[in-house]
Short mmCIF file of C-alpha atoms in Angstrom, two decimals:
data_model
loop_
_atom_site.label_atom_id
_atom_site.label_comp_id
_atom_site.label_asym_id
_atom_site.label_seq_id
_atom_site.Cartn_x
_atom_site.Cartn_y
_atom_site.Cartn_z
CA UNK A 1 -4.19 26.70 7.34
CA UNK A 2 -5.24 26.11 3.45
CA UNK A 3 -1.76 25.67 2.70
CA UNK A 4 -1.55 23.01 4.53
CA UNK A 5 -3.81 20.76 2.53
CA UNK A 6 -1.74 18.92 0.32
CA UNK A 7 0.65 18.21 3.28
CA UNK A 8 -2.38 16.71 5.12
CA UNK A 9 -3.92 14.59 2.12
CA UNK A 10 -0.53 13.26 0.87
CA UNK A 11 0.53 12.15 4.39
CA UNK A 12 -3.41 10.58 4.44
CA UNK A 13 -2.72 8.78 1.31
CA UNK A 14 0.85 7.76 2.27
CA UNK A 15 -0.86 5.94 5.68
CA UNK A 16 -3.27 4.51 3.75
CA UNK A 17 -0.64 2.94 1.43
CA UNK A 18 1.54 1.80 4.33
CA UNK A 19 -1.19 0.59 6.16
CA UNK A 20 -2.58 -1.60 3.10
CA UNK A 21 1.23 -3.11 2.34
CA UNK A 22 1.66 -3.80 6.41
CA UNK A 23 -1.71 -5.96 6.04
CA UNK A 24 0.11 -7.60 2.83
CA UNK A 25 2.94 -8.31 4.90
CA UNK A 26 4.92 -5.97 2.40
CA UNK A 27 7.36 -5.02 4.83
CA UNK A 28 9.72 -3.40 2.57
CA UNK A 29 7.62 -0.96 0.72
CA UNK A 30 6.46 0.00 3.53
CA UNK A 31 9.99 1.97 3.84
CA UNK A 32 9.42 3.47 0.53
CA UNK A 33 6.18 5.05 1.34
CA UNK A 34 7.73 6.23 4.57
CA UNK A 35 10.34 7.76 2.34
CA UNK A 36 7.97 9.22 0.30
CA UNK A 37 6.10 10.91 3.37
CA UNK A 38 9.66 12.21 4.58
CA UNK A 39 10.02 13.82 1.14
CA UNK A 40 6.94 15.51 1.04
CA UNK A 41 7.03 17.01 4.95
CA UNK A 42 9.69 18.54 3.14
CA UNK A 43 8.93 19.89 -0.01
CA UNK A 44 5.43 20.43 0.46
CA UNK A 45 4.43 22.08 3.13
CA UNK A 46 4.46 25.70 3.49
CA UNK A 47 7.63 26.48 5.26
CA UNK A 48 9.81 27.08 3.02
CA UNK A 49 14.16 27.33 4.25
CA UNK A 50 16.61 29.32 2.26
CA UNK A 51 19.96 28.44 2.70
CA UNK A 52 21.67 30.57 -0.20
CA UNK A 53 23.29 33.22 0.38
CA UNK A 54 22.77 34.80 -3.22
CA UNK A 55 19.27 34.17 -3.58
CA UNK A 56 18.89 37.61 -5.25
CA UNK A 57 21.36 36.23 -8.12
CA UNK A 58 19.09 33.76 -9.66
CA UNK A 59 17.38 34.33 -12.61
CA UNK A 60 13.81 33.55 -11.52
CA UNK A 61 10.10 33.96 -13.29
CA UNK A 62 6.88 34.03 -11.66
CA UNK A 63 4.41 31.57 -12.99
CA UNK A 64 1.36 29.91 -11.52
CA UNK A 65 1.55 31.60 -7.95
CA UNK A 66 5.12 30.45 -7.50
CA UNK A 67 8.68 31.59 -8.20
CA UNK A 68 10.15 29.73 -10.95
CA UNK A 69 13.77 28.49 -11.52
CA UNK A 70 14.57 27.02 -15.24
CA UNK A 71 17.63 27.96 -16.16
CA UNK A 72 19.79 24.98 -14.21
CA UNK A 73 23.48 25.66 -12.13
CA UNK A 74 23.12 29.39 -12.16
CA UNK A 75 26.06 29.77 -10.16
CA UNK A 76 24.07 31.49 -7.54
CA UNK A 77 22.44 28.68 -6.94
CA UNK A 78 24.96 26.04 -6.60
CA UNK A 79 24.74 26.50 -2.72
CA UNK A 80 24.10 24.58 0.23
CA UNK A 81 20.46 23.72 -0.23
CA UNK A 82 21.66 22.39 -3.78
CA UNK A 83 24.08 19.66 -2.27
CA UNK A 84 21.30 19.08 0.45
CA UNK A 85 18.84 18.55 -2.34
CA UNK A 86 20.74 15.54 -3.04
CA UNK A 87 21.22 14.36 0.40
CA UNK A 88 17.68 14.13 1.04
CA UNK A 89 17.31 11.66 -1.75
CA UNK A 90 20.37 9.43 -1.09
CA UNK A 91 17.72 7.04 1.36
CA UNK A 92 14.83 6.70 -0.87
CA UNK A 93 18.30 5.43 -3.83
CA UNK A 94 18.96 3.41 -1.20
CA UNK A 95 14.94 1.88 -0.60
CA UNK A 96 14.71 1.78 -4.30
CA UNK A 97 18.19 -0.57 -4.80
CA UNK A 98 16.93 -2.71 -1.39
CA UNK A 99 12.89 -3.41 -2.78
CA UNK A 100 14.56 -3.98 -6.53
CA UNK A 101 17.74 -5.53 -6.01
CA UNK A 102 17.76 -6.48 -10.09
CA UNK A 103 17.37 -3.30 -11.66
CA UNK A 104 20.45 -0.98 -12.12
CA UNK A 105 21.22 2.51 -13.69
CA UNK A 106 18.49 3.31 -16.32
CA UNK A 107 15.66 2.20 -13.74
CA UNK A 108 17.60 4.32 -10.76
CA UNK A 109 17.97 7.33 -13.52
CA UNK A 110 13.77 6.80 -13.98
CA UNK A 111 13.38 6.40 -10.33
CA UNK A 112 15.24 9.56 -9.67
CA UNK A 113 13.79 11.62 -12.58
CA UNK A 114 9.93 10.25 -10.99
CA UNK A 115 11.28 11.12 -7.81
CA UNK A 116 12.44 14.84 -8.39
CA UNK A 117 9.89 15.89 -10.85
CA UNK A 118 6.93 14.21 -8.60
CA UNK A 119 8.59 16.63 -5.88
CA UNK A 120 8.81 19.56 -8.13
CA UNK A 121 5.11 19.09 -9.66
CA UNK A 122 3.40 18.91 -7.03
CA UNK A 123 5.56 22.47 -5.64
CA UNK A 124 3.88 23.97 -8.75
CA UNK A 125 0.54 22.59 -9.05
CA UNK A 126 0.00 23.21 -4.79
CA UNK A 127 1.38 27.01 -5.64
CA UNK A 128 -1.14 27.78 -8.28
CA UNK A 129 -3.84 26.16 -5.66
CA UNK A 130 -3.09 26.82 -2.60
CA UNK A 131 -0.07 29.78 -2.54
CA UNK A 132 2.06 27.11 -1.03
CA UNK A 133 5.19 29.44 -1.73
CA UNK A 134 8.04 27.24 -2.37
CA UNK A 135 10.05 27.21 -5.25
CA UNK A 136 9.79 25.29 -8.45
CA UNK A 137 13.44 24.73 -9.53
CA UNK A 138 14.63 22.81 -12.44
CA UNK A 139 17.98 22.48 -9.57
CA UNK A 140 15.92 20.29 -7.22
CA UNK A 141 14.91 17.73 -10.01
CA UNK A 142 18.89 17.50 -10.88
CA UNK A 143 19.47 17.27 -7.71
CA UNK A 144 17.06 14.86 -6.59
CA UNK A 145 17.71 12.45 -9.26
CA UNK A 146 21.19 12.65 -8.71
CA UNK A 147 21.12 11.47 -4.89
CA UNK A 148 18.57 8.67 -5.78
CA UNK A 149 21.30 6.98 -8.14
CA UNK A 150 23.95 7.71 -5.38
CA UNK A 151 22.11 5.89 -3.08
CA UNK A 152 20.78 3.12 -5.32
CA UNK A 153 24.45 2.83 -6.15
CA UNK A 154 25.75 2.70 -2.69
CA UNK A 155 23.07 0.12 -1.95
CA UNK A 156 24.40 -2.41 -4.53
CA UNK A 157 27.72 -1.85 -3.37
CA UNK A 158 27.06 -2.84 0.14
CA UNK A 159 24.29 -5.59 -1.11
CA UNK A 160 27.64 -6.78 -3.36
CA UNK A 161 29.17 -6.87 -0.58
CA UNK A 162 26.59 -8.71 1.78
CA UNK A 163 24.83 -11.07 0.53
CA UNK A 164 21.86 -10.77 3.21
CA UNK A 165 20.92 -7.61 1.99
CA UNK A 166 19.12 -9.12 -1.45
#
């Protein structure tokens, strides 16, 4: 049950943040934060999916209570949960383009980098507390960054294209 502390008081503070933009009639952020949640149900709680076939492959150290990957594309671990990594992130691009409609590349490249290493951070620092048992992988910040700016991208495209959607 311990492990699932940081699941419970992120999702507490992600409320409390939607909560506090609905009563500012922020409307739009409150997507973001509802991203964020989504994020976190998956990265932080303790059930942890492997979807690699060649897990054994990777070149992996043991730090802090948790397995650690930093040595990035090992070919073992360009697998499915790699491109997945990236799918998961293509929405909260796609929030980020749709609340900030001026800012382009460098600001989605900060967004995603925020985005991934917030994900990966908090994987590490809830291992070394709690034994939360998911892996820290220098991967998932690539690959987390990488579908923010898709999405951000795709979102200008399509707000580009529509006008409405500034």
């Amino acid at each position: 049950m311990v492990r699932w502390i940081p699941f419970i008081g992120v999702s507490l503070l992600w409320a409390i943040l939607s909560l506090r933009d609905w009563h500012q009639r922020r409307y739009r952020r409150i997507w973001w934060w509802l991203g964020c949640w989504g994020l976190n149900a998956l990265t932080w709680t303790p059930v942890a999916i492997t979807l690699g076939s060649s897990v054994g492959q990777i070149q992996t150290f043991w730090i802090a209570g948790g397995t650690w990957v930093i040595w990035p594309l090992q070919p073992a671990s360009v697998d499915l949960s790699f491109w997945l990594n990236i799918v998961m992130t293509i929405p909260q691009g796609v929030i980020w383009q749709y609340n900030h409609s001026q800012h382009r590349w460098r600001q989605w490249l900060l967004a995603g980098l925020a985005t991934g290493l917030t994900l990966e951070s908090g994987q590490a620092i809830f291992n070394w507390l709690v034994g939360l048992g998911r892996w820290v992988d220098i991967n998932d910040v690539l690959t987390n960054c990488t579908g923010v700016i898709i999405g951000a991208a795709c979102m200008l495209l399509l707000q580009r294209h529509y006008q409405v959607l500034k």
